[in-house]
Amino acid sequence: MSYTINAEIRTEIGKGSSRRLRHAGKVPAVIYGPGKEPVSITLLHKDIINIQLNDEFYTTDLTIVLDGKEVTVRVQDVQRHAFKPMVEHFDFKFA
C-alpha cells in the first residue's frame, strides 16, 4: 500500500512554535538524510493519525507532497503523547 501525505514547509522552529502548531491540529516534522539539507515541515494531525496505526506505514516508502513536489521518505522516528492518542513529532529520512 502506498501513502501520500500533504505537508507544508515550516519557517518557525522551536518549542513555542511547535506547541502552537499542535494546538492548531498540526504535527511538526523534519525530513533529513545524508547529503541533503534538513527540511522542517508540518502535517495535519487528522490526516496522519489513522494511517500511522498501520504497520506498513513504518516499513514502506511514503510520498510527501511538499509545495507541489513529491518527496519519497521513510519513517525514522515517531514521538507520541504519553497518554492521549496524539502524535507529537515525526522524523522522516529521505529514501
Backbone as a ProteinNet text record, in pm:
[ID]
protein_1_A
[PRIMARY]
MSYTINAEIRTEIGKGSSRRLRHAGKVPAVIYGPGKEPVSITLLHKDIINIQLNDEFYTTDLTIVLDGKEVTVRVQDVQRHAFKPMVEHFDFKFA
[TERTIARY]
84	0	89.6	53	132.2	57.3	133.3	76.4	125.2	33.1	65.9	13.4	103.2	70.7	100.8	8.3	31.5	100.5	197.2	271.7	303.2	340.9	382.5	518.9	599.9	728.1	701.5	770.7	753	878	854	965.2	999.9	901.7	927.4	968.5	1081.6	1133.7	1153.4	1121.8	1140.5	1023.8	1039.4	938.9	806.3	810.8	688.4	609.5	678.3	607	552.3	623.2	573.1	447.6	445	325.4	207.1	231.8	124	70.4	158.7	115.5	28.4	70.6	-6.1	-144.2	-153.3	-283.6	-372.3	-312.4	-387.7	-421.8	-389.2	-422.5	-320.4	-196.4	-90.8	20.7	102.9	213.9	343.7	438.5	568.3	648	727.9	808.5	933.8	1027.8	1151.1	1187.9	1244.3	1296	1445.3	1526.2	1670.5	1731.9	1857.9	1928.6	2068.2	2150.9	2288.9	2296.9	2376.5	2399.2	2290.2	2187.7	2078.8	2053.6	2006	1972.6	1843.1	1833.3	1708	1596.6	1475.4	1358.6	1257.4	1218.6	1116.2	980	885.8	753.4	645.4	521.3	404.7	306.6	242.1	140.4	11.1	-100.6	-228.3	-246.8	-278.5	-292.2	-403.6	-513.1	-625.7	-590.6	-493.6	-451	-359	-283.5	-177.8	-218	-315	-344.5	-393	-474.4	-527.2	-430.4	-357.9	-268.1	-143.4	-106.3	12.4	-12.7	-136.9	-167.8	-136.1	-120.9	-90	59.5	91.5	231.7	309.6	243.9	313.4	360.4	299.7	338.3	484.5	533.8	669.9	772.6	727.3	820.5	826.9	736.8	736.6	775.1	804.9	833.6	704.4	708.7	594.4	621.3	517	529.5	472.7	555.9	511.9	506.8	390.5	373.3	406.1	515.2	568	581.9	493.2	491	484	400.4	380.6	481.7	589.2	689.6	667.6	688.2	674.7	811.9	819.3	943	918.8	1007.6	995.6	1076.1	1009.2	1071.5	1036.4	1105	1073	1064.9	982.1	968.4	1093	1155	1272.3	1233.4	1149.7	1113.2	978	904.4	774.5	773.1	723.6	705.2	555.8	505.4	363.5	342.8	221.3	184.9	181.8	211	221.6	92.1	-22.7	-147.1	-260.3	-248.5	-352.1	-320.7	-422.2	-396	-353.3	-235.9	-185.6	-40.9	-7.3	131.1	188.6	307.1	367	473	544.6	651	688.1	724.4	773.8	913.2	999.3	1127.1	1119.9	1142.7	1145.9	1286.9	1322	1452.8	1430.6	1509.6	1499.1	1526	1441.4	1456.8	1538.3
-116.5	0	124.3	223	345.8	457.8	540.6	650.4	781.8	875.1	1009.1	1107.7	1194.3	1287	1428.5	1520.1	1660.6	1728.4	1815.5	1884.5	2026.7	2107.9	2245.5	2267	2352	2387.2	2481.7	2459.6	2549.3	2633.5	2760.3	2854	2880.3	2876.3	2897.7	2765.8	2769.3	2648.4	2677.5	2581.1	2596.2	2537.9	2536.2	2476.3	2551.6	2683.4	2762.7	2748.3	2751.9	2738.5	2597.3	2496.5	2359.3	2341.9	2404.6	2398.4	2465.9	2579.4	2648.5	2562	2491.9	2402.4	2290	2229.9	2119.1	2164.8	2284.6	2337.3	2367.6	2392.4	2418.9	2290.6	2173.1	2046.2	2002.6	2047.2	2010.5	1937.2	1866.6	1790.7	1841.9	1888.1	1927	1801.9	1814.7	1702	1755.4	1665.2	1702.5	1589.3	1627.9	1530.9	1556.1	1450.8	1467.3	1344.6	1354.9	1243.7	1285	1188.8	1221.3	1300.4	1406.9	1486.2	1586.2	1596.6	1690.9	1773	1894.2	1982.1	1933.5	1940	1904.1	2002.7	1950.7	2031.4	2017.1	2127.9	2127.1	2144	2055.6	2056.8	2045.1	2067.1	2043	1953.9	1866.2	1776	1801.2	1773.4	1782.8	1656.5	1675.2	1561.7	1468	1523.2	1438.6	1351.8	1395.5	1315.8	1201.8	1219.3	1125.3	1026.5	1061.6	981.4	840.9	825.6	693.2	608.8	669	588	544.6	615.5	576.1	452.6	407.9	287.2	160.4	170.2	54.5	21.9	-105.9	-148.3	-114	-116.5	-86	58.3	145	285.8	301.5	214.9	225.9	147.4	60.9	-24.3	5	86.8	116.8	262.1	292	430.5	510.1	632	722	835.3	895.4	1011.2	1131.7	1233.5	1358.1	1463.6	1524.8	1630.8	1762.4	1824.3	1943.4	2052.7	2151.2	2261.3	2210.8	2111.9	2059.7	1955	1935.8	1834.6	1711.9	1596	1472.2	1429.1	1401.4	1359.2	1220.8	1126.6	991.3	980.9	934	927.9	796.1	770.5	660.7	715.7	655.3	698.7	654.8	749.5	720	712.2	806.5	810.3	878.3	837.7	896.6	927.4	1045.5	1079.9	1096.3	1017.8	1020.8	1082.4	1131.7	1184.9	1069.9	1099.1	995.5	918.5	985.7	914	949.5	1054.7	1088.8	1020.8	991.9	931.8	1039.5	1097	1205.1	1177.8	1221.3	1217.4	1356.3	1364.8	1494.8	1535.6	1439.5	1475.7	1354.2	1378.8	1274.6	1311.4	1211.8	1224.5	1135.3	1192.8	1117.9	1122.3	1019	1012.8	1003.2	1079.1	1070.9	928.1	875.9	738.5	735.6
0	0	0	-76	-80.5	-8.5	59	135	76.7	58	11.8	115.7	163.2	269.9	222.3	241.7	209.3	326.8	296.3	401.1	356.6	453.8	428.1	492.1	431.1	490.7	606.8	717.7	832.3	849.7	877.5	890.3	1036	1124.3	1266.5	1329.8	1398.6	1461.1	1609	1692.7	1836.4	1912.8	2044.2	2131.1	2125.4	2129.5	2129.2	2000.6	1888.3	1760.9	1743.1	1793.4	1785	1869.1	1985.8	2069.8	2001.8	1937.8	1866.9	1752.8	1683.4	1575.5	1630.2	1739.9	1797.2	1842.7	1899.7	1941.1	1820.5	1705.3	1583	1507.2	1563.4	1498.9	1396.2	1410.4	1316.6	1390.5	1313.7	1369.9	1308.7	1390.2	1335.6	1297.4	1193.2	1146.3	1078.4	1054.1	985.6	890.1	774.5	678	667.7	684.5	675.9	610.2	576.9	516.8	476	438.9	403.1	272.8	275.5	155.2	123.2	205.9	180.5	305.8	284.8	397.1	463.2	595.2	662.4	627.6	618.3	584.8	697.5	758.2	863.1	797.4	833.4	771.2	877.6	836.5	921.8	847.4	921.8	869.5	945.7	884.1	955	1039.2	1165.3	1256.7	1211.9	1161.6	1119.6	999.2	917.6	802.9	843.9	950.5	985	1094.9	1178	1296.9	1262.8	1161.5	1129.6	1048.5	955.2	872.5	948.4	1055.1	1129.5	1216.5	1227	1302.8	1224	1091.5	1008.3	1015.1	1021.4	1029	903.1	785.7	660.1	654.6	731.5	733.1	773.2	859.7	910.9	829.8	738.8	665.3	515.8	463.8	320.8	296.8	170.6	132.7	127.6	179.8	178.8	82.5	30.2	-56.6	15.4	31.1	91.6	-17	-36.2	-135	-64.9	-108.3	-43.2	-147.6	-142.8	-239.8	-383.5	-406.4	-540.2	-583.3	-508.1	-540.3	-453.1	-512.2	-436.9	-386	-256.8	-192.5	-133.1	-163.3	-111.6	17.4	122.8	255.1	324	433.7	524.2	665.2	748	887	963.3	1032.3	1114.6	1263.3	1308.3	1449.4	1465.9	1568.2	1599.8	1749.2	1783.3	1924.1	1948.4	2042.6	2074.9	2212.6	2233.8	2364.7	2465.3	2591.2	2693.2	2716	2715.9	2742.3	2648.3	2569.7	2471.7	2338.7	2258.6	2127.1	2026.2	2050.1	1965.1	1924.8	1804.8	1758.7	1779.4	1838.4	1867.1	1767	1706.9	1612.8	1529	1402.6	1313.7	1265	1253	1184.4	1062	944.6	820.4	764	688.5	625.1	473.8	396.4	250.9	206.4	117.5	69.1	-58.4
[MASK]
+++++++++++++++++++++++++++++++++++++++++++++++++++++++++++++++++++++++++++++++++++++++++++++++

